Each structure stands twice: as C-alpha cells, then as structure tokens.
CSV table of C-alpha atoms in Angstrom, one decimal:
chain,number,residue,atom,x,y,z
A,1,UNK,CA,-0.4,0.2,0.5
A,2,UNK,CA,1.1,3.7,-1.2
A,3,UNK,CA,2.3,6.5,1.5
A,4,UNK,CA,0.3,9.1,1.9
A,5,UNK,CA,1.6,12.9,1.7
A,6,UNK,CA,1.1,15.6,4.0
A,7,UNK,CA,1.6,18.8,4.0
A,8,UNK,CA,1.4,20.5,6.7
A,9,UNK,CA,1.3,24.7,7.7
A,10,UNK,CA,3.6,24.9,11.0
A,11,UNK,CA,3.3,28.3,11.1
A,12,UNK,CA,6.0,31.5,10.9
A,13,UNK,CA,8.5,31.0,12.8
A,14,UNK,CA,8.2,30.1,17.2
A,15,UNK,CA,7.9,26.7,16.8
A,16,UNK,CA,5.5,27.0,19.7
A,17,UNK,CA,3.1,27.9,16.8
A,18,UNK,CA,2.9,24.3,15.6
A,19,UNK,CA,-0.4,22.7,16.0
A,20,UNK,CA,-0.9,19.7,18.2
A,21,UNK,CA,-1.8,17.4,15.0
A,22,UNK,CA,1.4,18.8,12.9
A,23,UNK,CA,3.7,18.5,16.1
A,24,UNK,CA,2.3,14.2,16.3
A,25,UNK,CA,2.9,14.3,12.5
A,26,UNK,CA,6.3,15.0,12.7
A,27,UNK,CA,7.3,14.1,15.6
A,28,UNK,CA,6.7,10.1,14.7
A,29,UNK,CA,7.1,10.8,10.7
A,30,UNK,CA,9.9,9.3,9.3
A,31,UNK,CA,10.7,10.7,6.3
A,32,UNK,CA,9.6,15.0,6.0
A,33,UNK,CA,10.7,16.9,2.8
A,34,UNK,CA,11.7,20.2,3.6
A,35,UNK,CA,11.8,23.0,1.2
A,36,UNK,CA,15.5,25.2,0.4
A,37,UNK,CA,16.2,27.6,-1.6
A,38,UNK,CA,18.9,25.3,-3.5
A,39,UNK,CA,20.4,22.3,-2.8
A,40,UNK,CA,23.2,22.6,0.1
A,41,UNK,CA,21.6,25.4,1.7
A,42,UNK,CA,19.3,25.4,5.1
A,43,UNK,CA,16.3,25.7,5.2
A,44,UNK,CA,14.3,28.0,7.4
A,45,UNK,CA,11.1,25.2,7.6
A,46,UNK,CA,13.1,22.8,9.5
A,47,UNK,CA,15.7,24.9,11.1
A,48,UNK,CA,11.8,25.8,13.0
A,49,UNK,CA,10.5,22.5,13.8
A,50,UNK,CA,14.3,20.8,14.6
A,51,UNK,CA,13.7,22.8,17.8
A,52,UNK,CA,10.6,21.9,18.6
A,53,UNK,CA,11.1,17.9,17.3
A,54,UNK,CA,13.5,15.4,18.2
A,55,UNK,CA,14.8,15.0,13.6
A,56,UNK,CA,17.5,12.2,14.6
A,57,UNK,CA,17.0,8.8,13.2
A,58,UNK,CA,14.0,10.7,10.4
A,59,UNK,CA,15.1,10.6,7.0
A,60,UNK,CA,15.2,14.4,5.9
A,61,UNK,CA,14.2,15.2,1.8
A,62,UNK,CA,15.4,18.2,1.0
A,63,UNK,CA,13.4,19.5,-2.0
A,64,UNK,CA,14.8,22.4,-4.6
A,65,UNK,CA,12.4,25.4,-4.7
A,66,UNK,CA,14.5,28.1,-6.8
A,67,UNK,CA,13.2,32.0,-6.3
A,68,UNK,CA,12.6,32.2,-9.5
A,69,UNK,CA,9.6,33.6,-11.7
A,70,UNK,CA,10.2,31.7,-15.2
A,71,UNK,CA,7.0,29.5,-14.6
A,72,UNK,CA,9.1,26.8,-16.6
A,73,UNK,CA,11.4,26.3,-14.5
A,74,UNK,CA,8.8,26.6,-10.8
A,75,UNK,CA,7.3,24.1,-12.4
A,76,UNK,CA,9.3,21.7,-13.7
A,77,UNK,CA,11.4,22.6,-9.5
A,78,UNK,CA,7.6,21.4,-8.3
A,79,UNK,CA,7.3,18.5,-11.1
A,80,UNK,CA,10.7,17.4,-9.7
A,81,UNK,CA,9.4,17.6,-5.8
A,82,UNK,CA,6.6,15.7,-6.9
A,83,UNK,CA,8.3,12.7,-8.6
A,84,UNK,CA,10.6,12.5,-5.6
A,85,UNK,CA,8.5,12.6,-3.0
A,86,UNK,CA,6.3,9.6,-5.1
A,87,UNK,CA,9.5,7.2,-4.6
A,88,UNK,CA,9.0,7.6,-0.6
A,89,UNK,CA,5.3,6.7,-1.3
A,90,UNK,CA,5.4,4.3,-3.3
A,91,UNK,CA,7.6,2.4,-0.2
A,92,UNK,CA,4.3,2.7,1.6
A,93,UNK,CA,6.0,5.3,3.6
A,94,UNK,CA,4.1,8.4,5.0
A,95,UNK,CA,5.5,11.9,4.1
A,96,UNK,CA,5.5,14.8,5.9
A,97,UNK,CA,6.1,18.3,3.2
A,98,UNK,CA,6.8,21.0,5.8
A,99,UNK,CA,5.6,24.9,4.7
A,100,UNK,CA,6.0,27.6,6.4
A,101,UNK,CA,3.0,29.2,7.6
A,102,UNK,CA,-0.7,27.8,6.0
A,103,UNK,CA,-0.5,25.8,3.2
A,104,UNK,CA,-3.5,27.8,1.6
A,105,UNK,CA,-1.8,30.5,1.2
A,106,UNK,CA,1.2,30.8,-1.5
A,107,UNK,CA,2.7,28.2,-0.3
A,108,UNK,CA,4.7,26.1,-2.6
A,109,UNK,CA,3.1,23.0,-0.7
A,110,UNK,CA,-0.1,23.2,-3.0
A,111,UNK,CA,1.2,22.9,-6.3
A,112,UNK,CA,3.5,19.6,-5.1
A,113,UNK,CA,0.1,18.5,-2.9
A,114,UNK,CA,-1.5,18.9,-6.9
A,115,UNK,CA,0.7,16.4,-8.4
A,116,UNK,CA,1.1,14.2,-6.5
A,117,UNK,CA,-2.3,13.6,-5.5
A,118,UNK,CA,-2.9,14.1,-9.6
A,119,UNK,CA,-0.2,10.8,-10.3
A,120,UNK,CA,-3.2,8.9,-7.4
A,121,UNK,CA,-1.6,9.1,-4.1
A,122,UNK,CA,-3.8,10.2,-0.6
A,123,UNK,CA,-3.0,13.4,0.7
A,124,UNK,CA,-4.2,15.4,3.5
A,125,UNK,CA,-3.6,19.7,4.5
A,126,UNK,CA,-2.3,20.1,7.7
A,127,UNK,CA,-3.1,24.4,8.1
A,128,UNK,CA,-1.3,26.5,10.4
A,129,UNK,CA,-1.1,30.0,11.5
A,130,UNK,CA,-0.8,32.5,8.5
A,131,UNK,CA,2.2,34.9,8.8
A,132,UNK,CA,-0.6,37.7,9.5
A,133,UNK,CA,-2.0,36.7,12.1
A,134,UNK,CA,0.8,35.6,14.4
A,135,UNK,CA,2.2,39.5,13.2
A,136,UNK,CA,-1.2,41.0,14.9
A,137,UNK,CA,-0.9,39.1,17.4
A,138,UNK,CA,3.1,40.2,18.2
A,139,UNK,CA,1.6,43.9,17.5
A,140,UNK,CA,-1.1,43.9,19.6
A,141,UNK,CA,-3.3,44.9,16.5
A,142,UNK,CA,-6.9,43.8,15.2
A,143,UNK,CA,-6.5,42.9,11.6
A,144,UNK,CA,-10.5,42.9,11.0
A,145,UNK,CA,-13.4,44.1,14.1
A,146,UNK,CA,-16.7,44.8,13.5
A,147,UNK,CA,-18.0,45.1,10.0
A,148,UNK,CA,-14.9,45.9,9.2
A,149,UNK,CA,-12.9,43.4,5.8
A,150,UNK,CA,-9.4,42.8,4.6
A,151,UNK,CA,-7.3,42.4,2.0
A,152,UNK,CA,-4.8,39.9,1.9
A,153,UNK,CA,-2.5,40.6,-1.4
A,154,UNK,CA,1.1,39.7,-2.4
A,155,UNK,CA,3.7,42.7,-3.3
A,156,UNK,CA,4.9,41.1,-6.3
A,157,UNK,CA,2.2,41.6,-8.8
A,158,UNK,CA,2.8,45.6,-9.0
A,159,UNK,CA,0.6,48.3,-7.0
A,160,UNK,CA,-2.5,49.0,-8.3
A,161,UNK,CA,-3.7,45.9,-6.3
A,162,UNK,CA,-2.5,48.0,-3.4
A,163,UNK,CA,-4.1,51.0,-4.5
A,164,UNK,CA,-7.8,49.5,-5.1
A,165,UNK,CA,-7.5,47.4,-1.7
A,166,UNK,CA,-6.6,50.7,0.0
A,167,UNK,CA,-9.5,52.2,-2.0
A,168,UNK,CA,-12.0,49.6,-0.4
A,169,UNK,CA,-10.4,48.0,2.7
A,170,UNK,CA,-10.1,49.1,6.3
A,171,UNK,CA,-7.1,47.1,6.3
A,172,UNK,CA,-5.2,45.7,4.2
A,173,UNK,CA,-2.0,43.0,4.6
A,174,UNK,CA,0.6,43.2,2.1
A,175,UNK,CA,2.8,40.2,2.0
A,176,UNK,CA,6.2,38.9,0.8
A,177,UNK,CA,6.6,43.0,1.0
A,178,UNK,CA,10.2,42.9,1.2
A,179,UNK,CA,11.7,43.1,-1.9
A,180,UNK,CA,9.5,45.9,-2.8
A,181,UNK,CA,9.3,48.4,-0.1
A,182,UNK,CA,10.3,51.4,-2.1
A,183,UNK,CA,7.2,51.1,-3.9
A,184,UNK,CA,4.8,50.5,-0.9
A,185,UNK,CA,6.5,53.5,0.7
A,186,UNK,CA,5.7,56.0,-2.0
A,187,UNK,CA,1.9,55.0,-1.4
A,188,UNK,CA,2.2,55.0,1.7
A,189,UNK,CA,3.5,58.4,2.1
A,190,UNK,CA,1.2,59.6,-0.7
A,191,UNK,CA,-1.8,58.1,1.3
A,192,UNK,CA,-1.2,59.8,4.4
A,193,UNK,CA,-0.4,55.8,6.0
A,194,UNK,CA,2.3,55.6,7.0
A,195,UNK,CA,2.1,56.3,10.8
A,196,UNK,CA,-0.9,53.7,10.3
A,197,UNK,CA,1.3,51.0,9.0
A,198,UNK,CA,3.3,48.1,11.0
A,199,UNK,CA,6.0,45.7,9.4
A,200,UNK,CA,6.3,41.9,10.6
A,201,UNK,CA,9.6,40.5,9.3
A,202,UNK,CA,10.7,37.3,10.3
A,203,UNK,CA,8.1,36.8,12.6
A,204,UNK,CA,9.3,34.6,16.1
A,205,UNK,CA,13.0,33.7,14.0
A,206,UNK,CA,15.7,35.1,16.1
A,207,UNK,CA,15.5,38.1,13.3
A,208,UNK,CA,12.1,39.5,14.6
A,209,UNK,CA,10.9,43.1,13.9
A,210,UNK,CA,8.1,44.9,14.6
A,211,UNK,CA,7.4,48.0,14.3
A,212,UNK,CA,7.0,50.8,12.1
A,213,UNK,CA,8.2,51.2,8.3
A,214,UNK,CA,12.0,52.6,9.0
A,215,UNK,CA,13.4,53.1,4.9
A,216,UNK,CA,16.2,52.6,5.8
A,217,UNK,CA,16.0,49.8,7.2
A,218,UNK,CA,16.2,46.2,4.2
A,219,UNK,CA,13.8,43.8,4.9
A,220,UNK,CA,13.6,40.6,4.3
A,221,UNK,CA,11.5,38.8,2.0
A,222,UNK,CA,8.9,37.1,4.9
A,223,UNK,CA,8.6,40.6,5.3
A,224,UNK,CA,4.4,41.4,5.9
A,225,UNK,CA,2.7,45.0,5.7
A,226,UNK,CA,-0.4,45.3,8.2
A,227,UNK,CA,-2.3,48.5,7.5
A,228,UNK,CA,-5.3,49.8,8.9
A,229,UNK,CA,-7.1,53.1,7.5
A,230,UNK,CA,-8.1,53.6,11.3
A,231,UNK,CA,-5.4,53.6,13.6
A,232,UNK,CA,-7.1,51.7,16.9
B,1,UNK,CA,1.7,41.9,41.5
B,2,UNK,CA,-1.3,41.9,38.8
B,3,UNK,CA,-2.4,38.8,36.6
B,4,UNK,CA,-1.7,39.1,33.2
B,5,UNK,CA,-4.4,38.1,30.6
B,6,UNK,CA,-4.0,36.3,27.7
B,7,UNK,CA,-5.6,36.4,25.0
B,8,UNK,CA,-5.6,32.6,23.0
B,9,UNK,CA,-7.3,31.9,19.9
B,10,UNK,CA,-7.9,28.2,19.7
B,11,UNK,CA,-8.7,27.2,16.3
B,12,UNK,CA,-11.8,26.9,14.4
B,13,UNK,CA,-13.1,23.4,15.7
B,14,UNK,CA,-10.9,20.9,15.8
B,15,UNK,CA,-8.9,20.3,19.5
B,16,UNK,CA,-5.7,19.7,17.4
B,17,UNK,CA,-5.8,22.5,15.5
B,18,UNK,CA,-4.9,24.1,19.2
B,19,UNK,CA,-0.7,25.2,19.3
B,20,UNK,CA,1.3,24.0,21.0
B,21,UNK,CA,1.8,27.3,23.1
B,22,UNK,CA,-2.1,27.3,23.3
B,23,UNK,CA,-2.4,24.4,25.0
B,24,UNK,CA,0.2,24.3,27.2
B,25,UNK,CA,-1.1,27.3,28.7
B,26,UNK,CA,-4.4,26.1,29.2
B,27,UNK,CA,-2.7,22.9,31.0
B,28,UNK,CA,-1.2,25.2,33.4
B,29,UNK,CA,-3.9,27.7,33.4
B,30,UNK,CA,-6.1,28.6,36.8
B,31,UNK,CA,-8.5,30.4,35.1
B,32,UNK,CA,-10.1,30.6,31.8
B,33,UNK,CA,-13.0,32.7,31.0
B,34,UNK,CA,-15.0,31.4,28.1
B,35,UNK,CA,-17.7,33.1,26.3
B,36,UNK,CA,-21.4,32.5,26.2
B,37,UNK,CA,-23.8,33.8,24.1
B,38,UNK,CA,-25.8,33.5,27.4
B,39,UNK,CA,-25.3,32.8,30.7
B,40,UNK,CA,-26.6,29.3,31.6
B,41,UNK,CA,-25.5,28.2,28.1
B,42,UNK,CA,-22.7,25.6,26.2
B,43,UNK,CA,-19.6,27.2,25.4
B,44,UNK,CA,-18.8,26.1,21.7
B,45,UNK,CA,-14.9,27.4,22.6
B,46,UNK,CA,-15.3,25.7,25.8
B,47,UNK,CA,-16.0,22.3,24.3
B,48,UNK,CA,-13.6,22.4,22.3
B,49,UNK,CA,-10.3,22.9,24.2
B,50,UNK,CA,-12.2,19.9,27.5
B,51,UNK,CA,-11.1,17.8,24.5
B,52,UNK,CA,-7.6,18.4,24.4
B,53,UNK,CA,-7.1,19.8,28.1
B,54,UNK,CA,-8.2,18.9,31.6
B,55,UNK,CA,-10.3,21.4,32.7
B,56,UNK,CA,-11.3,19.9,36.5
B,57,UNK,CA,-10.1,21.7,38.9
B,58,UNK,CA,-9.3,24.9,36.9
B,59,UNK,CA,-11.9,28.0,37.4
B,60,UNK,CA,-14.5,28.6,34.2
B,61,UNK,CA,-15.7,32.4,34.0
B,62,UNK,CA,-18.2,32.2,31.7
B,63,UNK,CA,-18.3,35.9,29.8
B,64,UNK,CA,-22.0,36.8,28.2
B,65,UNK,CA,-21.3,38.8,25.0
B,66,UNK,CA,-24.9,38.4,23.6
B,67,UNK,CA,-25.5,38.5,19.5
B,68,UNK,CA,-26.9,41.9,19.5
B,69,UNK,CA,-26.5,44.6,16.7
B,70,UNK,CA,-26.5,47.5,19.6
B,71,UNK,CA,-23.2,48.8,20.1
B,72,UNK,CA,-24.3,50.0,23.9
B,73,UNK,CA,-25.2,46.3,24.9
B,74,UNK,CA,-22.0,45.4,23.2
B,75,UNK,CA,-19.9,47.8,24.8
B,76,UNK,CA,-21.8,46.8,28.0
B,77,UNK,CA,-20.6,43.4,27.8
B,78,UNK,CA,-17.3,44.0,27.2
B,79,UNK,CA,-16.2,46.1,29.2
B,80,UNK,CA,-18.7,44.1,32.1
B,81,UNK,CA,-16.3,41.3,30.5
B,82,UNK,CA,-13.4,43.6,31.3
B,83,UNK,CA,-14.6,44.2,34.9
B,84,UNK,CA,-14.7,40.9,35.9
B,85,UNK,CA,-11.3,39.3,34.3
B,86,UNK,CA,-9.4,42.2,36.6
B,87,UNK,CA,-10.7,40.6,39.6
B,88,UNK,CA,-9.1,37.8,39.0
B,89,UNK,CA,-5.8,39.9,37.7
B,90,UNK,CA,-6.2,42.1,40.5
B,91,UNK,CA,-5.9,38.5,43.2
B,92,UNK,CA,-2.3,38.2,41.1
B,93,UNK,CA,-4.1,35.5,39.3
B,94,UNK,CA,-3.4,34.9,35.3
B,95,UNK,CA,-6.6,34.5,33.0
B,96,UNK,CA,-6.7,32.6,29.5
B,97,UNK,CA,-9.8,34.3,27.5
B,98,UNK,CA,-9.9,31.8,24.8
B,99,UNK,CA,-11.7,32.4,21.5
B,100,UNK,CA,-12.6,30.9,18.7
B,101,UNK,CA,-10.5,30.7,15.1
B,102,UNK,CA,-7.8,33.5,15.5
B,103,UNK,CA,-7.9,36.6,17.6
B,104,UNK,CA,-6.9,39.1,15.1
B,105,UNK,CA,-10.2,37.7,13.1
B,106,UNK,CA,-13.4,39.4,14.4
B,107,UNK,CA,-12.7,38.0,17.9
B,108,UNK,CA,-14.5,39.6,20.4
B,109,UNK,CA,-11.7,38.7,22.3
B,110,UNK,CA,-10.0,41.9,20.5
B,111,UNK,CA,-12.8,44.5,22.8
B,112,UNK,CA,-11.8,42.9,26.5
B,113,UNK,CA,-8.4,43.1,25.7
B,114,UNK,CA,-7.8,46.7,25.4
B,115,UNK,CA,-10.5,47.0,27.5
B,116,UNK,CA,-8.3,45.1,30.3
B,117,UNK,CA,-4.9,47.0,28.7
B,118,UNK,CA,-5.9,50.0,28.9
B,119,UNK,CA,-6.8,49.2,33.1
B,120,UNK,CA,-3.0,48.7,33.2
B,121,UNK,CA,-2.7,45.2,33.2
B,122,UNK,CA,0.1,43.0,30.9
B,123,UNK,CA,-1.8,42.0,28.2
B,124,UNK,CA,-0.6,38.5,25.7
B,125,UNK,CA,-2.5,37.4,22.4
B,126,UNK,CA,-1.1,33.9,20.5
B,127,UNK,CA,-3.1,33.2,17.3
B,128,UNK,CA,-5.1,31.0,16.1
B,129,UNK,CA,-5.4,28.8,12.9
B,130,UNK,CA,-8.1,30.9,11.1
B,131,UNK,CA,-11.9,29.0,10.4
B,132,UNK,CA,-10.5,30.2,6.7
B,133,UNK,CA,-7.2,28.5,6.7
B,134,UNK,CA,-8.9,25.2,8.0
B,135,UNK,CA,-11.6,25.3,5.9
B,136,UNK,CA,-9.3,25.8,2.8
B,137,UNK,CA,-7.0,22.2,4.0
B,138,UNK,CA,-9.8,20.4,4.7
B,139,UNK,CA,-11.3,21.5,1.0
B,140,UNK,CA,-7.7,20.9,-0.5
B,141,UNK,CA,-8.0,24.4,-1.9
B,142,UNK,CA,-5.6,26.9,-2.3
B,143,UNK,CA,-7.1,30.3,-1.1
B,144,UNK,CA,-3.9,32.0,-2.7
B,145,UNK,CA,-1.6,31.0,-4.8
B,146,UNK,CA,1.3,33.2,-6.9
B,147,UNK,CA,0.5,36.8,-7.7
B,148,UNK,CA,-2.9,36.2,-7.1
B,149,UNK,CA,-5.2,38.4,-4.2
B,150,UNK,CA,-7.6,37.3,-1.5
B,151,UNK,CA,-10.5,39.8,0.3
B,152,UNK,CA,-12.1,38.6,3.7
B,153,UNK,CA,-14.8,39.9,4.6
B,154,UNK,CA,-17.7,40.3,7.3
B,155,UNK,CA,-21.2,39.1,5.2
B,156,UNK,CA,-23.0,41.2,8.0
B,157,UNK,CA,-21.7,44.5,6.2
B,158,UNK,CA,-24.2,43.7,2.9
B,159,UNK,CA,-23.7,42.6,-0.2
B,160,UNK,CA,-21.7,46.3,-2.0
B,161,UNK,CA,-19.0,45.2,-0.8
B,162,UNK,CA,-18.7,41.7,-1.9
B,163,UNK,CA,-19.7,42.6,-5.1
B,164,UNK,CA,-16.6,44.8,-4.9
B,165,UNK,CA,-14.3,42.5,-3.8
B,166,UNK,CA,-15.2,40.4,-6.8
B,167,UNK,CA,-14.9,42.5,-9.0
B,168,UNK,CA,-10.6,42.5,-8.0
B,169,UNK,CA,-9.5,40.0,-6.4
B,170,UNK,CA,-9.4,36.1,-7.1
B,171,UNK,CA,-10.3,34.8,-4.4
B,172,UNK,CA,-12.8,36.2,-2.1
B,173,UNK,CA,-13.4,34.9,1.5
B,174,UNK,CA,-17.0,35.3,3.0
B,175,UNK,CA,-17.1,34.5,7.0
B,176,UNK,CA,-20.1,34.7,9.5
B,177,UNK,CA,-22.1,34.4,5.6
B,178,UNK,CA,-25.1,32.0,7.3
B,179,UNK,CA,-27.1,34.2,8.2
B,180,UNK,CA,-26.7,36.1,4.7
B,181,UNK,CA,-26.4,32.8,2.6
B,182,UNK,CA,-30.0,34.2,0.3
B,183,UNK,CA,-28.5,37.5,-0.9
B,184,UNK,CA,-24.9,35.8,-0.6
B,185,UNK,CA,-26.5,32.9,-3.2
B,186,UNK,CA,-28.0,35.7,-5.5
B,187,UNK,CA,-25.2,37.5,-6.2
B,188,UNK,CA,-22.9,34.3,-7.5
B,189,UNK,CA,-25.7,33.0,-9.1
B,190,UNK,CA,-25.7,36.0,-10.9
B,191,UNK,CA,-22.0,36.1,-11.9
B,192,UNK,CA,-22.1,32.5,-12.5
B,193,UNK,CA,-19.9,31.8,-9.9
B,194,UNK,CA,-21.8,28.6,-7.7
B,195,UNK,CA,-19.4,25.9,-8.6
B,196,UNK,CA,-16.9,27.9,-8.1
B,197,UNK,CA,-17.8,28.1,-4.2
B,198,UNK,CA,-16.8,26.4,-1.4
B,199,UNK,CA,-19.1,26.3,1.5
B,200,UNK,CA,-17.4,25.6,5.5
B,201,UNK,CA,-20.3,25.4,8.0
B,202,UNK,CA,-18.7,24.2,12.3
B,203,UNK,CA,-15.9,22.9,10.7
B,204,UNK,CA,-13.5,20.8,13.4
B,205,UNK,CA,-16.8,20.4,14.5
B,206,UNK,CA,-19.9,17.4,14.9
B,207,UNK,CA,-21.9,19.1,12.4
B,208,UNK,CA,-19.1,19.9,10.1
B,209,UNK,CA,-20.2,20.6,6.6
B,210,UNK,CA,-17.9,21.3,3.6
B,211,UNK,CA,-19.1,21.0,0.1
B,212,UNK,CA,-20.5,23.0,-2.3
B,213,UNK,CA,-23.3,25.5,-1.6
B,214,UNK,CA,-27.1,24.2,-1.3
B,215,UNK,CA,-30.1,26.6,-1.1
B,216,UNK,CA,-31.9,24.9,0.9
B,217,UNK,CA,-29.8,23.9,3.6
B,218,UNK,CA,-29.6,26.0,7.1
B,219,UNK,CA,-26.1,27.2,7.6
B,220,UNK,CA,-25.0,28.6,10.9
B,221,UNK,CA,-23.0,31.8,12.4
B,222,UNK,CA,-19.6,30.1,12.2
B,223,UNK,CA,-20.4,29.6,8.2
B,224,UNK,CA,-17.7,30.8,5.8
B,225,UNK,CA,-17.5,30.6,2.0
B,226,UNK,CA,-14.9,30.8,-0.5
B,227,UNK,CA,-14.9,32.1,-3.9
B,228,UNK,CA,-12.6,31.4,-6.1
B,229,UNK,CA,-12.7,33.0,-9.7
B,230,UNK,CA,-10.3,30.6,-11.4
B,231,UNK,CA,-11.7,26.7,-10.1
B,232,UNK,CA,-9.0,24.8,-9.8
C-alpha cells in the first residue's frame, strides 16, 4: 500500500505555534520533506521544527524550490519534488512536506500536493498559523473587527492592486513585501498611511522585527505589512 | 503583583488544531474565561478545548457576549467582561480568555483585551488558526497562489462589498455568512460563481459541512464561503 503525503503548515517561525496535529505527525514521521532555495543550503522550515521535534533518525528530503520568476523553472521544480516524494510513497512510507505559515496562503506546497494527488496518491493538508495572524498578535493589532473587511495581497503583482485595496478595505495585508518596500512606501506616504502601517519581518524567528516602517532598513523576503486605515 | 491576561485563539473547532503554546498555557492555567451567548448556555470554545485539556480543578469564568447589533449593549458586555477579568488579575492570577479561530480576525476578545490593557494590566495574544485556513485545508483548496490576491469580508456589511471584492480579487472569503446566504447566493448566481464556491460550516466540529452551496440547507453562524474566480 502506498504512503500518504501530508502538507503541513508549521506557522510563521515560532516553534510553539505548531499545532498539536503538526507536532504529532512530525514527531511520528519517518520522512520529512523540507523546502530549500538551493540544494545544500539550510531550510528555514527545518530550522523551525527542529526546535520542537527531534529530527534524529528521520529521513530529511531536501526539495529545491528556486526563487525564480520563470513559470517553466518553477513548474519543473514542483514536478521534480512530486517525483521524489512519490518514490517514498511507493515504498509505503508517509511523507510530511512542511511549509512556513499556512498551506493555503502562497505556499509552494500547494502545487506539489496537486501533482502528487494527480499521480493517484492520497494527500492530506494540515493548516498552520499564517504570518499575518502571528504578526497581528505580536503587534497587538486586530486585523478586522465588527464590520471591517480586509484584503490580503502579495506585492509581486505591482502597486495597482494595493491602491485599489486601500481604496476599499479598512485593513490591507501585504505579504512578501520585502523586495518592494520602496514602491510600497511611496504609496503609503502619498496616502499619509505610514504611521498606520506595521512591519512584520521574520515573525517568531531570531531576527524578528515588529514595528513601524523604517525606510533605511532592508527587510527580508518574509516581510508582511499590516496597513490599517483607522488607527486603533 | 497583578496577573496577566492572555487572549488565546483556539482555532476553528478541531482540538488538534490548538497550537503547542495554547495547549501549554491552557493546561497550566488556573482561570479560563470562556465566551457564551447567554449565561447558563454552553460555550462552544470551552467544548473544543475540553477535548484536549483537562479542565478539572480549573476556574471557568463564563463571560456573556450577546449576539446583539446594538453598539451600546455590546460595549457594555465587553466592559463587564473586562471588569470581571480584572478581579482575577488583581488576585495575582493569570486569566486565559479563549476565542474561536484567530484573535485578530473578528474576535470579541480584541475589545476585552483593549479595555483590560487600558486599565493598566499586562496582556498577551496567542494567535490561532482562522476558519478560512482550516476550511481551505479540509476542502483541499488553495486560497491564494502566485500572483493571486484575496479579500476577507464579513457579510454583515451588506452585499456591496462582496460585489466590489468579486470585481477585483481572485479569491473572496466571506465569514459569518450563515445568516445572509440568500443574498450571497443571489450574487453568486448572477455571476455564475455558484460552482466556484465552497461552503465551510462548523469546521472541525461534529456537524461540519464542507461542500458546494445547497440553497435549501440552513447554515449556522460559523459559516465561511471561499469563492474562487478560477476553479482549480
């Protein structure tokens, strides 16, 4: 009988934000698949779970997901990951594919799960805490209250979506904001929303930053902005 | 020394979706504050955590948050809750205030935490899995991938926000949809989006429903819709 692929959201960085289910599955797992940007490099996700789960005696399978924009390169990496995982599933072993944050929110996991499922294997998704929920908690900032509405956007699509979202929503969450801080800051200044913006960078990790926009600071990839039209 | 108030998101219903931190805090807690619609009625949140945490020998404080629309009645209930909690904090006891889903997403917790903090006590927020992440996992439905963006709206504000969100976002999550299914269904039909919509009702609870829109069915308060412009 074939093994089953679990896509597990491990939360944004703090190992204590693993769910009980994720913790149990990972503790009992034989095979854990971890995403890396480049083979041989450290896996951020692996570094997080190793603080809560003993990884000794487990098979760690590093899957390379390059930070590329080319759809072909990305698709190739997803198919390659699915093929490697299927090798373990064929041996009757379950595989835990871990991902930062939640599986359904901008996770590479999704593509791989879809391919593996299309190949005929069983899959299961375990949700995780998204970075914006963790960031909101650390900043003591409600995302939405009462009649408010929220947009969650990724900044890669350009700034038009941000403008439209700011026109209509009380709260706008911008994910993967790190590389676009200049454009984002320009819009925030134009709209006098700089003081209403909280930057959440590497939430729950060692180099965590939760605070106001600082234009000189170089924020990393895992940076989320919470923009509130109305200050609490 | 005064105690500290913890606002704890317990996730959408499945006790295994408690985070390790929530589980530890609740296991060690002496005082747990639980929301009820009416004093004497069962607390949904309490029913969830009792499946994972032994509540024997703990002081359970039921806080009444009526399902009212009047701002005055709601504010009064929040202030009353804050006052009751402060009584325990003054005794030097920590209080765990639990809430369904995540603390920052449409949670009553937020108001109470704000009042208690304004009274000079220490507070801490522990994030939880929001219902839309859990629902997406159960439905095996990615919320956002690649360049997609998402709107999270509560249906109480009327249907204009939904129309605007559907005009601009690849994914629209409608929370607290239960009482407005007729209006929502009308818009979905007009836009030919009925088949692109997944209903998530009471996720992780006994009476869970994950599936297509069924116009005859009466969905409860904890109902979330995931509407995807593009079917996966």
